[in-house]
XYZ file of C-alpha atoms in Angstrom:
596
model
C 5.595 -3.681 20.872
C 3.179 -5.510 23.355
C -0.615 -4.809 23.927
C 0.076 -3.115 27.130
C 2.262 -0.343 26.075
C -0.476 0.066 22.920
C -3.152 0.010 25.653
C -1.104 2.918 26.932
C -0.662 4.793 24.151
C -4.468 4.978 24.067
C -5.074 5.970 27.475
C -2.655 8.925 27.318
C -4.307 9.930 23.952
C -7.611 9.865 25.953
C -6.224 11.121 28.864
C -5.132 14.453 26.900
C -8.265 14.633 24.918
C -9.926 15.116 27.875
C -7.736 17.026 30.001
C -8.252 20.524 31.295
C -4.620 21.262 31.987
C -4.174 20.401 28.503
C -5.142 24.052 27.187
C -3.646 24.273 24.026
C -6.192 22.644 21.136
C -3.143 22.501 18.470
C -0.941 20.171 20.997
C -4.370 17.789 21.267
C -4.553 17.815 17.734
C -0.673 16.749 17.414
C -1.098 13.877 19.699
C -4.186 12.673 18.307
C -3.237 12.886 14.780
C -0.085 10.359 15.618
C -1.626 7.295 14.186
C -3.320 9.612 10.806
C 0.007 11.277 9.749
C 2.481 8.318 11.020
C 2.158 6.406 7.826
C 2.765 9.169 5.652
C 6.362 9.521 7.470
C 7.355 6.159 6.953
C 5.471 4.667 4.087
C 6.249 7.120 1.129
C 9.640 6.337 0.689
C 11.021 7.618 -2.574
C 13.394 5.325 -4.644
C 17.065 6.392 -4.522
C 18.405 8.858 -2.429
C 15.046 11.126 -2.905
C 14.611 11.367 0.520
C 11.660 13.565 1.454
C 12.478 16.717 2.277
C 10.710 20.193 3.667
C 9.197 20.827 0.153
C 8.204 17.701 -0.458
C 6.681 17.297 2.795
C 5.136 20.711 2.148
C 3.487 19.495 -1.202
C 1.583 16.437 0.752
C 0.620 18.834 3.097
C -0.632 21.260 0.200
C -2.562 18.356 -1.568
C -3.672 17.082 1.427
C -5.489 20.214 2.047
C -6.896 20.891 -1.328
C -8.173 17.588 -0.997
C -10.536 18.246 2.172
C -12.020 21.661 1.336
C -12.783 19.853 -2.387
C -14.403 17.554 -0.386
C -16.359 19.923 1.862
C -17.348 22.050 -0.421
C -18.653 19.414 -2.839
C -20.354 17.948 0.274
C -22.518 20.984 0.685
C -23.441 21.646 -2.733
C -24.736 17.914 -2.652
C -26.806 18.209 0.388
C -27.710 21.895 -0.352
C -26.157 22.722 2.882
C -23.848 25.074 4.765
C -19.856 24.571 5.002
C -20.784 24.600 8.883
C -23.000 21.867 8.306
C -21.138 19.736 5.450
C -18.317 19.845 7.715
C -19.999 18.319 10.478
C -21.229 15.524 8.512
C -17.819 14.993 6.609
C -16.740 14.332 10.911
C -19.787 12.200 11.696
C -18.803 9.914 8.930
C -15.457 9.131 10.160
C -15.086 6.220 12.583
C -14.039 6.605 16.506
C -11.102 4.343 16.147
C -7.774 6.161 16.209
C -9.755 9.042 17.787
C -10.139 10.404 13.543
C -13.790 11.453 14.600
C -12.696 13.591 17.649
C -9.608 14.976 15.399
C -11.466 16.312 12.441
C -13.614 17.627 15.141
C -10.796 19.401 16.354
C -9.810 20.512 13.070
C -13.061 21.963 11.919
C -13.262 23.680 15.458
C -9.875 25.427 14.387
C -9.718 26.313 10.613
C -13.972 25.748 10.106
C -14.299 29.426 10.490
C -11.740 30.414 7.807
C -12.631 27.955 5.729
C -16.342 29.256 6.094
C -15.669 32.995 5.177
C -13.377 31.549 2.294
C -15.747 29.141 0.885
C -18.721 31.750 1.266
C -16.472 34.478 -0.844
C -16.387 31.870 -3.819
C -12.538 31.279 -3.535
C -12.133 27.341 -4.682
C -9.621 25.179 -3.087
C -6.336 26.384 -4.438
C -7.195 29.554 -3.043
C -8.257 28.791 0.436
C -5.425 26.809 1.222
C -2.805 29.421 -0.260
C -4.581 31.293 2.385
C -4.086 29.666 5.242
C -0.767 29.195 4.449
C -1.468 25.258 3.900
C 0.277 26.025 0.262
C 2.889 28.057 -0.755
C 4.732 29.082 -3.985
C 8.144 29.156 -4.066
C 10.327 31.556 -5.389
C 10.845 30.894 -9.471
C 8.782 28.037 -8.802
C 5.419 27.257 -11.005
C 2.592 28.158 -9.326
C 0.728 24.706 -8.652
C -3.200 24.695 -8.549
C -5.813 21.298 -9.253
C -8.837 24.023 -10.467
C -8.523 25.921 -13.508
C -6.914 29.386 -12.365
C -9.536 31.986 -11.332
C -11.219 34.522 -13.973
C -9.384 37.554 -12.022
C -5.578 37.725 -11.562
C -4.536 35.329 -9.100
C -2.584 37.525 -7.265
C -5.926 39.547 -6.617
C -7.771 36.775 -5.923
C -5.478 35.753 -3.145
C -4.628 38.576 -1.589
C -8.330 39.402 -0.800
C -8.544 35.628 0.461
C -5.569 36.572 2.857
C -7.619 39.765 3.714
C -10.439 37.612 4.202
C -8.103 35.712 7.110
C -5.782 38.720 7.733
C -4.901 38.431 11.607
C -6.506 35.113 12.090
C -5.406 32.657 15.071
C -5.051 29.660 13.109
C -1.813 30.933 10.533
C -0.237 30.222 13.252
C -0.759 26.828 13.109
C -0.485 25.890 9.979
C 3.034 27.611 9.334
C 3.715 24.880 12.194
C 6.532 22.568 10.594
C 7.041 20.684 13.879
C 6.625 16.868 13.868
C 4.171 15.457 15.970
C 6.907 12.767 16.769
C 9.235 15.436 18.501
C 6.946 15.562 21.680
C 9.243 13.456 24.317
C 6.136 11.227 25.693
C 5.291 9.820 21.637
C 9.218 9.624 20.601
C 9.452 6.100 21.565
C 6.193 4.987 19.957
C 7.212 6.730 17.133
C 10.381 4.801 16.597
C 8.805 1.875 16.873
C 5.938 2.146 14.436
C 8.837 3.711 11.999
C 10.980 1.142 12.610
C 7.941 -1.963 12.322
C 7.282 -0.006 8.827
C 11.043 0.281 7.466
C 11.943 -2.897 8.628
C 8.773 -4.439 7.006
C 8.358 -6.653 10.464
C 5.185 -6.980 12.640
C 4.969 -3.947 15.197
C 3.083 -6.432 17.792
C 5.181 -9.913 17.609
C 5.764 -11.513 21.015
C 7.763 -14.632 20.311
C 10.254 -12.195 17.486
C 9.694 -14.879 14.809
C 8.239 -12.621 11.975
C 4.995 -13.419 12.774
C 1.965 -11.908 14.229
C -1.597 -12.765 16.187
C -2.494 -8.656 14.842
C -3.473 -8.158 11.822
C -2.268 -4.616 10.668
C 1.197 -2.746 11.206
C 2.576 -5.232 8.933
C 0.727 -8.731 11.047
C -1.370 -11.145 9.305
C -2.251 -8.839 6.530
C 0.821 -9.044 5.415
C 2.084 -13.098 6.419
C 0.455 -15.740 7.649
C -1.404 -15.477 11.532
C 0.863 -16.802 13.551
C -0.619 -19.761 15.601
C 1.121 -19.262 18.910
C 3.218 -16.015 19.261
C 4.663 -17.556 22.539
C 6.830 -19.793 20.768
C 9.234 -18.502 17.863
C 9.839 -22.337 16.950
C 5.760 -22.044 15.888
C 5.021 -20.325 12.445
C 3.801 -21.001 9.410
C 6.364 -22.510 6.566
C 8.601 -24.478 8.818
C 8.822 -28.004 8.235
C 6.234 -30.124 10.781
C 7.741 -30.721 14.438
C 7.301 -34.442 14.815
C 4.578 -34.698 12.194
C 2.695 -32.294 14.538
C 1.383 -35.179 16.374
C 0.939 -33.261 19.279
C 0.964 -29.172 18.180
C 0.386 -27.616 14.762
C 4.149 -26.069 14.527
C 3.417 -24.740 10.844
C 0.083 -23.324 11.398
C -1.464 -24.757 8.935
C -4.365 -26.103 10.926
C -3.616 -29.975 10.342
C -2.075 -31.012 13.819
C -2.706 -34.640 16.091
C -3.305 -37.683 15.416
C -5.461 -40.362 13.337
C -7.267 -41.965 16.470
C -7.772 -44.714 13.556
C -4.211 -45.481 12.810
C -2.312 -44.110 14.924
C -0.409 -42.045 12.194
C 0.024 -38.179 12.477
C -2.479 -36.146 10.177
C 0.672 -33.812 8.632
C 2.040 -36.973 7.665
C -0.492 -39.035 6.153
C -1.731 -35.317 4.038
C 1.068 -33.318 3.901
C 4.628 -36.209 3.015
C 4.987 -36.153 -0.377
C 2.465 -33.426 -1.498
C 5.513 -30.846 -1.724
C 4.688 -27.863 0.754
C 5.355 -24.349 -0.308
C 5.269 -20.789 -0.009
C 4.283 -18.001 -1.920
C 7.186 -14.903 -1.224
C 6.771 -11.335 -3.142
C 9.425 -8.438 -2.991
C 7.554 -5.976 -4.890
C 6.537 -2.233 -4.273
C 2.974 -0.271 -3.608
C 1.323 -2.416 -6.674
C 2.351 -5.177 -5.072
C 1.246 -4.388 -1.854
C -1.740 -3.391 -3.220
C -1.729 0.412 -2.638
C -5.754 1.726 -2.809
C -7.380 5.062 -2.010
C -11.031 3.862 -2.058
C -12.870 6.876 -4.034
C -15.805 7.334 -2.205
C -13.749 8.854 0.673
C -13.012 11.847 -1.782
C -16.688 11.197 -3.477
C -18.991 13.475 -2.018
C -22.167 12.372 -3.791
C -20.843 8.543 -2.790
C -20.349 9.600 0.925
C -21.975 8.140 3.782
C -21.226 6.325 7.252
C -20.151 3.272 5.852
C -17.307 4.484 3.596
C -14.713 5.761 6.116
C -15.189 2.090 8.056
C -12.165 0.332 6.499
C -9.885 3.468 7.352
C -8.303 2.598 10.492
C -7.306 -0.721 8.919
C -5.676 1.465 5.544
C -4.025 3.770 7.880
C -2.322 1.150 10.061
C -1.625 -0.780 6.554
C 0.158 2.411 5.291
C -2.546 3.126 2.836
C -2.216 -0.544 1.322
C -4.272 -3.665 1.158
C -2.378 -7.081 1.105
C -5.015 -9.242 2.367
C -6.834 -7.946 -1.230
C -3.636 -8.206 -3.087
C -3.285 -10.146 -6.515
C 0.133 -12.324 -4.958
C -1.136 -13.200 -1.569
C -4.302 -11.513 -1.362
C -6.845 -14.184 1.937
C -9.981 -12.388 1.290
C -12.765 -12.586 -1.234
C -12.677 -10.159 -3.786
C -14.143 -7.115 -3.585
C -14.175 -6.448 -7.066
C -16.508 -9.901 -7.813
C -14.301 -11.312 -10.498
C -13.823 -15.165 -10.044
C -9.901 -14.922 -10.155
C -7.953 -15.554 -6.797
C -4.406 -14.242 -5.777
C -1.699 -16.774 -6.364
C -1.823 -17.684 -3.031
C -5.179 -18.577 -2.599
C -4.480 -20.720 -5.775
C -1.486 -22.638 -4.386
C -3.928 -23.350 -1.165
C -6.231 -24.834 -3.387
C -3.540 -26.704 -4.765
C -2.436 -27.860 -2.150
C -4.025 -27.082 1.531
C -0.950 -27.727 3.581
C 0.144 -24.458 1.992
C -2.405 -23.037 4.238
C -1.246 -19.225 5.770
C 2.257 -20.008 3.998
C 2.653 -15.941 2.336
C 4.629 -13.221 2.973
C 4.434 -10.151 1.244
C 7.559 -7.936 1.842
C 6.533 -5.149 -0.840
C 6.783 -1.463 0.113
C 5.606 1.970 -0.812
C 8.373 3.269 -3.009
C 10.463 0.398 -3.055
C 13.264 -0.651 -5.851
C 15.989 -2.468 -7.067
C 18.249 0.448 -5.255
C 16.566 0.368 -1.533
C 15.537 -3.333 -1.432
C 18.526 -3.816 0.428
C 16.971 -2.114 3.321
C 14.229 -4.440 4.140
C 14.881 -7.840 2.683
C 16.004 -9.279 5.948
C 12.579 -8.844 6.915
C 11.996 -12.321 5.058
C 11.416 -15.319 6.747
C 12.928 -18.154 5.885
C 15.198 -21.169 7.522
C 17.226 -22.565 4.865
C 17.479 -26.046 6.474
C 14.079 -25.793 9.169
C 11.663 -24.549 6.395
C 9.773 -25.646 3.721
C 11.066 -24.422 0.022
C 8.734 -20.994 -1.205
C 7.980 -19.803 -4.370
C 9.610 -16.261 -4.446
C 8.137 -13.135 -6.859
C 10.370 -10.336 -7.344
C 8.257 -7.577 -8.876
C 9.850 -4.060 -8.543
C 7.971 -2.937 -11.250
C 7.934 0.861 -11.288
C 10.359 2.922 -8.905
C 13.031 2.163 -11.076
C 12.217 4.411 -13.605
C 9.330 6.531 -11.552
C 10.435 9.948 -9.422
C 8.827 12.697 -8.174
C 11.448 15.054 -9.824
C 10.713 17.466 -12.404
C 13.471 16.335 -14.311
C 13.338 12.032 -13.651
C 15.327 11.036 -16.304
C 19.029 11.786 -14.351
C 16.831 9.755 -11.474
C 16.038 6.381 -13.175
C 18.117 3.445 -12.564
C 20.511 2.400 -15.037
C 20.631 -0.883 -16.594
C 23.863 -1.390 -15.113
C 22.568 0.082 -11.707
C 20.130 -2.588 -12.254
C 22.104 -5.546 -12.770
C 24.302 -5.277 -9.691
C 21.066 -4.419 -7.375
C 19.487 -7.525 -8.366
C 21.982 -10.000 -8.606
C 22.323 -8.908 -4.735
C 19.108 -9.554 -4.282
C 19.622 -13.570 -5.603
C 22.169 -13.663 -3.562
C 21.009 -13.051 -0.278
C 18.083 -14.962 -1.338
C 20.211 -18.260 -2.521
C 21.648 -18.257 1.514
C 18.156 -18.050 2.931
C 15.680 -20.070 0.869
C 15.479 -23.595 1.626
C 16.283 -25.784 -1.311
C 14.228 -26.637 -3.952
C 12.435 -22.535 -4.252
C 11.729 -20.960 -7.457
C 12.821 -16.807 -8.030
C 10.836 -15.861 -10.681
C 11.355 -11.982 -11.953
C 8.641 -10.166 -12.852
C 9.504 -7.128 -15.756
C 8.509 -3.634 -15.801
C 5.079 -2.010 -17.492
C 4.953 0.434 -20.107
C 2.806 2.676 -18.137
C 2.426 4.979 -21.374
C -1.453 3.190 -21.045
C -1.986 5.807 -17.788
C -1.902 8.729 -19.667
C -3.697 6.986 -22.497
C -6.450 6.181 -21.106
C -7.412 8.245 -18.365
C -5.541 11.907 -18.971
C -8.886 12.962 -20.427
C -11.353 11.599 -18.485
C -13.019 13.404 -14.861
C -10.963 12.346 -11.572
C -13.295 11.516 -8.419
C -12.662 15.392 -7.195
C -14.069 16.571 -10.477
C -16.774 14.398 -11.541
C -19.474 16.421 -9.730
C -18.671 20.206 -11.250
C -16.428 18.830 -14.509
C -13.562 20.418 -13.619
C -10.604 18.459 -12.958
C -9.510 15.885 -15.360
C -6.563 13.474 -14.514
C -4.054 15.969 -17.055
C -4.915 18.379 -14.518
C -4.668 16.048 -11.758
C -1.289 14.770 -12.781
C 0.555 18.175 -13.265
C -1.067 19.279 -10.110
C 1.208 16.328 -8.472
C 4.080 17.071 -10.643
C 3.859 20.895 -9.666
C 4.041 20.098 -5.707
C 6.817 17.157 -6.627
C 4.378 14.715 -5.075
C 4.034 12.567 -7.899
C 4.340 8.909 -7.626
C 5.917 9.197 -11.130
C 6.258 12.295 -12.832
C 7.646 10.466 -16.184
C 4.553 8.077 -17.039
C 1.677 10.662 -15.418
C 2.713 13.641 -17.535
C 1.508 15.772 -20.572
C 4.782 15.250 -22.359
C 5.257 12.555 -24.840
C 8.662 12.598 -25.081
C 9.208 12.041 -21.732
C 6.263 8.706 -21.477
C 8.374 7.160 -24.169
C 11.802 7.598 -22.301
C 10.390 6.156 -19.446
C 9.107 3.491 -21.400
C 12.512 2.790 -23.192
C 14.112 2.663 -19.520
C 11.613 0.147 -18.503
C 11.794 -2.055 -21.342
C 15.724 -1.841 -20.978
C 15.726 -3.131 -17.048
C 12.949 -6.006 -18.457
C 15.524 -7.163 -20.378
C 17.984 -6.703 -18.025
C 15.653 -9.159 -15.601
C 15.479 -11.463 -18.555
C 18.946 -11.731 -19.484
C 19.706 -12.701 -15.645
C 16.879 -15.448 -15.753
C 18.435 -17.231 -18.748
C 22.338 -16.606 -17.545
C 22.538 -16.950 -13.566
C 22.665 -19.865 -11.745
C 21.716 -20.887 -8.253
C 21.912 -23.902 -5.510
C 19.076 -23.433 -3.664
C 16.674 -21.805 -6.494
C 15.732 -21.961 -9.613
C 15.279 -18.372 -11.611
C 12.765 -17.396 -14.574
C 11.646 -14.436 -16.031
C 7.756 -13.473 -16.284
C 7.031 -10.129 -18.694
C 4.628 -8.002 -16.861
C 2.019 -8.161 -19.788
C -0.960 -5.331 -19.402
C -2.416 -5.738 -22.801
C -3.288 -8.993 -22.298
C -4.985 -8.140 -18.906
C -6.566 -5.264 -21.168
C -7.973 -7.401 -23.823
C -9.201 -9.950 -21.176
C -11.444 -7.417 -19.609
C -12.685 -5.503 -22.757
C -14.136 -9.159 -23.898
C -16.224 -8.857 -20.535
C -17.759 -5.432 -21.635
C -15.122 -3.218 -19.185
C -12.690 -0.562 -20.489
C -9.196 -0.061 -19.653
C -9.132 2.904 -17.556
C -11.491 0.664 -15.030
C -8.608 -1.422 -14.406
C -6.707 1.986 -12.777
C -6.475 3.158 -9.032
C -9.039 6.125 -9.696
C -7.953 8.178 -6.677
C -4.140 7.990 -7.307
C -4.561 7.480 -11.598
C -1.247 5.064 -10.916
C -1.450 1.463 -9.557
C -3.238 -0.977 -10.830
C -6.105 -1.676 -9.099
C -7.861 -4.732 -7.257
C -9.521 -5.926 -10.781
C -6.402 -5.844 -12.380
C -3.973 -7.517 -9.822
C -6.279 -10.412 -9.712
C -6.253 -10.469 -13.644
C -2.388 -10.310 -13.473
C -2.170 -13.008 -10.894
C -4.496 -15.309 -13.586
C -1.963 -14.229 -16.229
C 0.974 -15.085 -14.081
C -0.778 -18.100 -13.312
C -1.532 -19.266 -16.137
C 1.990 -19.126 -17.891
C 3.422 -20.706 -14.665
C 1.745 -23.689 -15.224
C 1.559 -24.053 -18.884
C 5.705 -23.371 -19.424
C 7.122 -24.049 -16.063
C 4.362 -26.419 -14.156
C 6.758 -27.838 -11.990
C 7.253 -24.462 -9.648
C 3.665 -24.607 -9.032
C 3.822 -28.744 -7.513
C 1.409 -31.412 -7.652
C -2.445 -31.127 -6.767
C -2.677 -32.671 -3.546
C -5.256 -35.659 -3.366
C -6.148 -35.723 0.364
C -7.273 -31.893 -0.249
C -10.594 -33.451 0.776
C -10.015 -35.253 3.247
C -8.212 -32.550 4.906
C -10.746 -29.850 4.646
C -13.242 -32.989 5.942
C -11.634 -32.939 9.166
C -9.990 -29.463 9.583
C -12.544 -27.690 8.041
C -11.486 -23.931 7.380
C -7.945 -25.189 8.942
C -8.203 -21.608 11.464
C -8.801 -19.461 9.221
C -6.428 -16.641 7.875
């Protein structure tokens, strides 16, 4: 899509904020929630044939609004305030951008006043939102709640909530199921945002290389900045167009010539010195999936913490440029490690912007299929890459109550990935390395955190991440229902299946052969990452998402990456090539080479 028609999109979402014809406050809020809810459609793609359906999309909508009246309510008891006035401030702190100030406006202008009269009658969050009709409990169905059930019979307790609310405007609204997409003037838009996000391609790419000048909506974040998105024969990996005497082709930022010799700068830095890429076909730990806390932190909340959310929302909740394979930023978490492709830079700084990282919420063996030709690569144009495949949990995760029929068979397995090689073997230039990364045993979730406070009950004490965990199982929201549950006997199945597909990963590393790649196995080794950071005085459950009690987080993707690393270039340290010795000389002349 081009900047004018997003330029448009804005104006009519102005436009209709501010129109008077525009009477009805729920149709503003539709259109102006497009770019909030748009990632939730596309991002949260179950493995398999789990498609999300009403009650699934029923149980987001249910956590989602336990979530925000936890959040308000905390908000005034920490600023010994009213709702009124904790809501307000929970809007002031969100930024302008995507118009999420003047929608939670909106929101708190239509339920604030039921949420008030609620809140004021004691009812916690459960309650308020089985009031307005946010949550429901289905027939034969487990009643699902994050607090600890009220003193009084729930039945009581919510039936004098609904009294509370009885003949209010605003049921209305939420009993809405309608899609926000389904208004004619945002279907187009719609399609292609959900089509940038499926396909894994950049929404905003001019030239339809693969690359992008934007950074979000799967741009730079997620592969290297294009350096001139006029030109589809210009993008970083290909092989140097005439040395790049005269344009950098590759962007890497070494282009022209040596006014001293006459000889092209690619060639007297970059012949010889092996180019490559770093490539990773992983899921949401790869793409580095993150809920920061302190939006769901009241006693951490201020004006800076919602500043990064426009960026996670148009990133589909993820954070590449942070990510442990091909993570360009400095660390927020200020440990010293680097993302593998950071290292390979280092290595060698004609590698400069060479990364793509095709992972995807909810992504597997059994769906990779559906984005892989998102990868770029010219077998015979390009330079050779260095390709990760890391499906490391979907496999064996589900949202079902039951996952074990769900979990991907060893022999499922098998036949997914050979495909995979395959299609990679008649893309990847030769002279690439495939190296398969196993499976977790993410029995250390429940291990280590199920006893311990989440963020939304730090403050009173009252929701631990057992509680937390079978509140997502109950709504079938779970990211995966067989590691983040109470029952033992279902961790250790899920363990067995993982171990069983690591070995299936292994036995293809030592067994298949390919012509353009070479294939190894690397065992996805948490206890090592553990042990690493207890000797620096942490604990293990500080290497967890806190918000989501699932991925790993930032800390421990970068200690992964040194892990990986590390056993790269003690057992194999040919993938990694040769240390390049005009490294100086290039960062002499082309200083940050254009940044990232």
């Amino acid at each position: 899509m081009t900047n004018y028609n997003f330029y448009n999109l804005c104006v009519l979402l102005n436009h209709l904020l501010q129109s008077s014809r525009m009477k009805s406050l729920w149709k503003v809020l539709w259109v102006a929630s497009l770019f909030v809810f748009l990632p939730f459609h596309t991002s949260a793609s179950p493995a398999h044939n789990d498609r999300p359906g009403t009650r699934h999309a029923k149980g987001y909508i249910c956590a989602g609004c336990v979530v925000v009246v936890s959040v308000i309510e905390q908000l005034a008891q920490v600023h010994n305030t009213t709702t009124q006035a904790a809501m307000e401030k929970l809007c002031s702190y969100l930024p302008e951008k995507l118009f999420l100030k003047g929608t939670c406006y909106l929101v708190v202008r239509m339920f604030g006043p039921d949420i008030i009269k609620l809140l004021s009658a004691d009812m916690k969050a459960d309650v308020v939102c089985h009031a307005l009709e946010f949550c429901e409990q289905v027939s034969g169905q487990p009643l699902c709640h994050l607090y600890p059930l009220p003193k009084v019979a729930w039945k009581f307790t919510l039936e004098k909530a609904r009294q509370i609310v009885k003949g209010s405007p605003t049921l209305k609204y939420s009993r809405s199921s309608s899609d926000i997409c389904s208004l004619p003037f945002l279907t187009k838009i719609c399609q292609e945002i959900k089509l940038a996000i499926q396909n894994s391609v950049p929404f905003k790419d001019v030239d339809s290389d693969k690359y992008s000048v934007f950074p979000t909506l799967r741009g730079y974040h997620w592969r290297g900045r294009d350096c001139n998105d006029s030109d589809d024969m210009a993008y970083p990996g290909r092989r140097p167009d005439n040395w790049d005497a005269h344009q950098d082709s590759n962007c890497n930022g070494i282009w022209g010539v040596d006014p001293k010799d006459g000889i092209p700068y690619e060639k007297k830095y970059c012949e010889g010195s092996q180019p490559q890429g770093i490539i990773l076909l992983g899921d949401s730990a790869g793409a580095h999936f993150h809920i920061p806390p302190e939006w769901l932190t009241a006693s951490q909340m201020s004006l800076k913490s919602f500043f990064n959310l426009p960026t996670a929302l148009t990133n589909e909740l993820n954070w590449p440029q942070l990510s442990g394979a091909t993570g360009f930023l400095n660390s927020t978490s200020r440990i010293k490690e680097n993302s593998i492709y950071l290292r390979l830079r280092k290595r060698n700084r004609c590698n400069h912007r060479d990364y793509q990282n095709l992972s995807k919420n909810g992504a597997s063996s059994q769906n990779l299929e559906t984005f892989i030709e998102s990868l770029s690569r010219k077998e015979l144009l390009d330079h050779p890459a260095i390709v990760i495949y890391a499906m490391i949990g979907n496999d064996v995760c589900s949202r079902k109550i039951d996952p074990v029929p769900e979990m991907t068979t060893p022999e499922q397995f098998y036949s997914k990935v050979m495909e995979s090689l395959k299609f990679l073997n008649s893309h990847l230039p030769n002279g690439s390395h495939v190296i398969l990364y196993g499976l977790p045993d993410g029995a250390f979730l429940w291990d280590h955190l199920h006893d311990r406070y989440h963020p939304l009950g730090q403050l009173n004490k009252d929701v631990t991440y057992d509680q937390f965990y079978s509140f997502l199982s109950c709504l079938q929201v779970t990211p995966c229902h067989g590691w983040m549950s109470s029952n033992q006997t279902l961790r250790t199945l899920t363990s067995e299946r993982a171990e069983q597909l690591s070995n299936t990963l292994e036995k293809i590393a030592t067994s298949k052969k390919f012509t353009n790649f070479d294939l190894f196995y690397v065992a996805f080794d948490f206890q090592e990452i553990t042990k690493k950071w207890q000797k620096r005085g942490g604990q293990p459950w500080q290497l967890i998402e806190p918000v989501d009690g699932f991925h790993p987080n930032e800390m421990a993707l970068l200690l992964l990456a040194d892990v990986f690393w590390n056993k790269v270039q003690h057992q194999w340290p040919h993938i990694l090539g040769k240390e390049n010795p005009f490294n100086p000389q290039i960062e002499q002349v082309f200083g940050d080479q254009g940044g990232h």
